[in-house]
CSV table of C-alpha atoms in Angstrom, one decimal:
chain,number,residue,atom,x,y,z
A,1,MET,CA,-1.9,-29.2,6.7
A,2,ALA,CA,-5.2,-28.2,5.2
A,3,GLY,CA,-6.3,-27.0,8.7
A,4,VAL,CA,-3.2,-24.8,8.9
A,5,LEU,CA,-4.0,-23.2,5.6
A,6,GLN,CA,-7.6,-22.6,6.6
A,7,ALA,CA,-6.4,-20.9,9.8
A,8,VAL,CA,-4.0,-18.7,7.9
A,9,ASN,CA,-6.6,-17.8,5.2
A,10,ALA,CA,-9.3,-17.1,7.7
A,11,ALA,CA,-7.0,-14.8,9.7
A,12,SER,CA,-5.9,-13.0,6.6
A,13,ASN,CA,-9.5,-12.4,5.6
A,14,LEU,CA,-10.1,-10.8,9.0
A,15,PHE,CA,-7.0,-8.5,8.6
A,16,ALA,CA,-8.2,-7.5,5.1
A,17,ALA,CA,-11.7,-6.7,6.4
A,18,LEU,CA,-10.3,-4.6,9.3
A,19,ASN,CA,-7.9,-2.7,7.1
A,20,THR,CA,-10.6,-1.9,4.6
A,21,ARG,CA,-12.9,-0.5,7.3
A,22,SER,CA,-10.1,1.4,9.0
A,23,GLY,CA,-9.5,3.1,5.6
A,24,ASP,CA,-13.2,4.2,5.5
A,25,GLY,CA,-12.8,6.0,8.8
A,26,GLY,CA,-13.8,3.2,11.1
A,27,SER,CA,-16.5,5.3,12.8
A,28,ALA,CA,-19.3,3.0,11.7
A,29,SER,CA,-17.4,-0.2,11.7
A,30,ALA,CA,-19.3,-3.2,13.0
A,31,THR,CA,-16.0,-5.1,13.7
A,32,SER,CA,-13.5,-3.5,16.1
A,33,SER,CA,-9.9,-4.6,16.4
A,34,GLU,CA,-10.8,-6.2,19.8
A,35,GLU,CA,-13.5,-8.4,18.1
A,36,VAL,CA,-11.1,-9.4,15.3
A,37,GLN,CA,-8.5,-10.4,18.0
A,38,ASN,CA,-11.1,-12.5,19.8
A,39,ARG,CA,-12.2,-14.3,16.6
A,40,PHE,CA,-8.6,-14.8,15.6
A,41,LEU,CA,-7.7,-16.3,19.0
A,42,LYS,CA,-10.7,-18.6,19.0
A,43,LEU,CA,-9.9,-19.8,15.5
A,44,LEU,CA,-6.3,-20.4,16.5
A,45,VAL,CA,-7.2,-22.3,19.7
A,46,THR,CA,-9.6,-24.5,17.7
A,47,GLN,CA,-6.9,-25.2,15.1
A,48,LEU,CA,-4.4,-26.1,17.9
A,49,GLN,CA,-6.9,-28.4,19.6
A,50,ASN,CA,-7.7,-30.2,16.3
A,51,GLN,CA,-4.3,-30.2,14.6
A,52,ASP,CA,-2.9,-33.4,13.2
A,53,PRO,CA,-0.2,-34.8,15.7
A,54,LEU,CA,1.7,-36.0,12.7
A,55,ASN,CA,1.5,-32.7,10.9
A,56,PRO,CA,1.3,-30.0,13.7
A,57,LEU,CA,0.6,-26.3,13.2
A,58,ASP,CA,3.7,-24.5,11.9
A,59,ASN,CA,5.2,-22.2,14.5
A,60,ALA,CA,6.3,-19.7,11.9
A,61,ALA,CA,2.8,-19.4,10.6
A,62,VAL,CA,1.4,-18.8,14.1
A,63,THR,CA,4.0,-16.2,14.9
A,64,THR,CA,3.4,-14.3,11.6
A,65,GLN,CA,-0.4,-14.2,12.2
A,66,VAL,CA,0.0,-13.0,15.8
A,67,SER,CA,2.4,-10.3,14.7
A,68,GLN,CA,0.0,-9.2,12.0
A,69,ILE,CA,-3.0,-8.9,14.4
A,70,SER,CA,-0.8,-6.8,16.8
A,71,THR,CA,0.2,-4.6,13.9
A,72,VAL,CA,-3.4,-4.1,12.8
A,73,THR,CA,-4.4,-3.2,16.4
A,74,GLY,CA,-1.6,-0.7,16.6
A,75,ILE,CA,-2.6,0.9,13.4
A,76,GLU,CA,-6.2,1.3,14.5
A,77,LYS,CA,-5.0,3.0,17.8
A,78,LEU,CA,-2.7,5.2,15.8
A,79,ASN,CA,-5.6,6.2,13.5
A,80,SER,CA,-7.7,7.1,16.6
A,81,ALA,CA,-4.9,9.2,18.0
A,82,LEU,CA,-4.4,11.0,14.7
A,83,GLU,CA,-8.2,11.7,14.5
A,84,ALA,CA,-8.1,13.2,18.0
A,85,LEU,CA,-5.1,15.3,17.0
A,86,LEU,CA,-6.8,16.5,13.8
A,87,GLY,CA,-9.8,17.5,15.8
A,88,SER,CA,-7.7,19.6,18.2
A,89,TYR,CA,-5.9,21.2,15.2
A,90,GLN,CA,-9.2,22.2,13.6
A,91,ASP,CA,-10.4,23.7,16.9
A,92,ALA,CA,-7.2,25.7,17.1
A,93,GLN,CA,-7.7,26.8,13.5
A,94,ALA,CA,-11.2,28.0,14.3
A,95,LEU,CA,-10.0,30.1,17.2
A,96,GLN,CA,-7.2,31.5,15.1
A,97,GLY,CA,-9.6,32.3,12.3
A,98,ALA,CA,-12.0,34.0,14.7
A,99,ALA,CA,-9.2,36.3,15.9
A,100,LEU,CA,-8.5,37.3,12.3
A,101,MET,CA,-12.0,38.5,11.5
A,102,GLY,CA,-11.9,42.0,10.2
A,103,ARG,CA,-8.1,42.1,10.2
A,104,ASN,CA,-6.0,43.1,7.1
A,105,VAL,CA,-3.6,40.4,5.8
A,106,LEU,CA,-1.0,40.2,3.1
A,107,VAL,CA,-1.4,37.3,0.6
A,108,ALA,CA,0.1,36.5,-2.8
A,109,GLY,CA,-1.2,38.9,-5.4
A,110,SER,CA,-0.3,42.1,-7.3
A,111,ARG,CA,-3.5,44.2,-6.8
A,112,LEU,CA,-3.0,47.6,-5.3
A,113,ALA,CA,-6.2,49.3,-4.1
A,114,LEU,CA,-6.0,53.0,-3.8
A,115,ALA,CA,-8.5,54.7,-1.5
A,116,GLY,CA,-8.3,57.9,0.5
A,117,GLY,CA,-5.0,58.7,-1.0
A,118,GLN,CA,-3.3,55.6,0.3
A,119,ALA,CA,-2.6,52.0,-0.7
A,120,VAL,CA,-0.8,49.3,1.2
A,121,ALA,CA,0.8,46.1,-0.2
A,122,GLY,CA,3.9,44.0,0.5
A,123,VAL,CA,6.8,42.0,-0.9
A,124,ASN,CA,8.1,38.5,0.1
A,125,LEU,CA,11.9,38.1,-0.6
A,126,ALA,CA,13.5,34.7,-0.9
A,127,GLU,CA,16.8,36.2,0.2
A,128,ALA,CA,18.2,39.5,1.5
A,129,ALA,CA,18.4,42.1,-1.3
A,130,ASP,CA,20.6,45.2,-1.7
A,131,GLN,CA,17.8,47.0,-3.6
A,132,VAL,CA,14.1,46.4,-4.2
A,133,LYS,CA,12.4,48.3,-7.0
A,134,LEU,CA,8.7,48.9,-7.1
A,135,THR,CA,6.7,49.7,-10.3
A,136,ILE,CA,3.0,50.7,-10.1
A,137,ARG,CA,0.8,50.5,-13.1
A,138,ASP,CA,-2.7,51.7,-13.9
A,139,GLY,CA,-5.5,49.6,-15.5
A,140,ALA,CA,-4.1,50.2,-19.0
A,141,GLY,CA,-0.7,49.0,-18.0
A,142,ASN,CA,0.9,52.4,-18.0
A,143,VAL,CA,3.6,53.1,-15.4
A,144,VAL,CA,2.2,55.5,-12.7
A,145,GLN,CA,5.2,55.5,-10.3
A,146,SER,CA,8.5,53.8,-9.9
A,147,GLN,CA,10.5,53.9,-6.6
A,148,ASN,CA,13.4,52.1,-4.9
A,149,LEU,CA,12.4,50.5,-1.5
A,150,GLY,CA,16.1,50.2,-0.5
A,151,ALA,CA,17.8,47.2,1.0
A,152,ARG,CA,15.7,44.6,2.7
A,153,GLU,CA,16.2,41.4,4.7
A,154,ALA,CA,14.8,38.1,3.5
A,155,GLY,CA,11.1,37.5,4.3
A,156,SER,CA,8.0,39.6,3.9
A,157,PHE,CA,7.5,43.3,4.5
A,158,SER,CA,4.8,45.9,3.8
A,159,PHE,CA,5.0,49.3,2.1
A,160,ALA,CA,2.6,52.2,1.6
A,161,TRP,CA,1.9,54.2,-1.6
A,162,ASP,CA,0.6,57.8,-1.2
A,163,GLY,CA,-1.4,57.7,-4.4
A,164,ARG,CA,0.9,60.0,-6.4
A,165,ASN,CA,2.6,59.5,-9.7
A,166,ASP,CA,6.2,60.2,-10.6
A,167,ALA,CA,5.4,63.9,-11.2
A,168,GLY,CA,4.1,64.1,-7.6
A,169,LEU,CA,0.5,64.6,-8.7
A,170,PRO,CA,-2.4,62.6,-7.1
A,171,VAL,CA,-4.0,59.9,-9.2
A,172,ALA,CA,-7.6,58.7,-9.2
A,173,PRO,CA,-8.6,56.2,-6.6
A,174,GLY,CA,-9.2,52.6,-7.8
A,175,ASN,CA,-7.4,49.4,-8.5
A,176,TYR,CA,-3.8,49.4,-9.7
A,177,SER,CA,-1.2,46.7,-10.0
A,178,PHE,CA,2.4,46.6,-9.1
A,179,GLN,CA,5.6,44.6,-9.8
A,180,VAL,CA,8.7,44.2,-7.7
A,181,SER,CA,12.2,43.3,-8.7
A,182,ALA,CA,15.2,42.7,-6.4
A,183,LEU,CA,19.0,42.5,-6.7
A,184,ARG,CA,21.7,41.3,-4.5
A,185,GLY,CA,24.8,42.6,-6.1
A,186,ALA,CA,24.4,41.6,-9.7
A,187,ASP,CA,22.2,38.6,-8.9
A,188,LYS,CA,18.4,38.6,-9.1
A,189,VAL,CA,16.5,37.7,-5.9
A,190,ALA,CA,13.1,36.1,-6.1
A,191,ALA,CA,10.5,38.7,-5.1
A,192,GLU,CA,6.8,37.8,-4.7
A,193,PRO,CA,4.2,40.6,-4.7
A,194,LEU,CA,1.7,40.6,-1.8
A,195,GLN,CA,-1.7,42.3,-1.9
A,196,LEU,CA,-3.8,43.5,0.9
A,197,GLY,CA,-7.1,42.0,1.8
A,198,THR,CA,-9.5,42.0,4.8
A,199,VAL,CA,-10.7,38.7,6.4
A,200,SER,CA,-14.5,38.7,6.2
A,201,ALA,CA,-15.4,35.1,7.1
A,202,LEU,CA,-14.2,31.8,8.4
A,203,VAL,CA,-15.4,28.9,6.2
A,204,LYS,CA,-15.2,25.2,7.2
A,205,THR,CA,-14.4,22.8,4.3
A,206,ALA,CA,-13.7,19.1,4.0
A,207,LYS,CA,-10.0,19.9,4.3
A,208,GLY,CA,-10.4,22.2,7.4
A,209,PHE,CA,-11.0,25.9,7.9
A,210,GLU,CA,-10.3,28.5,5.2
A,211,LEU,CA,-10.4,32.3,5.3
A,212,GLU,CA,-12.6,34.4,3.1
A,213,VAL,CA,-10.5,37.5,2.1
A,214,GLY,CA,-12.0,40.4,0.3
A,215,GLY,CA,-10.6,40.8,-3.3
A,216,VAL,CA,-8.8,37.5,-3.0
A,217,GLY,CA,-11.4,34.7,-2.2
A,218,ARG,CA,-10.9,31.7,0.0
A,219,ILE,CA,-7.3,30.9,1.1
A,220,GLY,CA,-5.7,28.6,3.6
A,221,PHE,CA,-4.1,29.8,6.8
A,222,ASP,CA,-0.6,29.0,5.4
A,223,ASN,CA,-1.2,31.5,2.5
A,224,VAL,CA,-1.2,34.5,5.0
A,225,GLN,CA,2.2,36.1,4.8
A,226,GLN,CA,1.6,38.9,7.2
A,227,ILE,CA,-1.1,40.3,9.5
A,228,LEU,CA,-1.5,44.0,9.7
């Protein structure tokens, strides 16, 4: 019975070693799943050849070990497939990012940059709203202009400000901020302000590619709400 335990323990050690190396990426692993399988089979055959006739190798133990080695092999193949898929995804991200270079995008934020008598920003509504109210403030927090953007469907949309205050007079160019509130009947609707930024660079990080957006910083592709 000691021979059986040795076989089980030796095989378990092989599985543990393979799992550890697979978790490290497996690219520099000196022991592949095929090598582990060969060593396991040689060990198993040796145990079968030298087993005690009065105390033979337990069938359940053999079946369990064979099942485990198959599982480990399957996991390694799955990891390889996922790595290939991730590589393809990152390549697609790079192409998508290259297409966004120099483009204006809407991302989460409340900055409103006024230049040339015009500023553009956006709103993301969680639900359809009967009315959406916009409030623009200067650097000191004073209200410059308030306006109703009307009824809107759920999702993101952009709006333009002509750079005039409530009295219809033009204000100085620069950075302003804005707030949005939305109602559906008497109920509030979640409204997220979206600020405008220009994609200036595509940066590769450990997590994949990110976009460098002027006035915002680095963001992920999923943070882009709208491309203008």
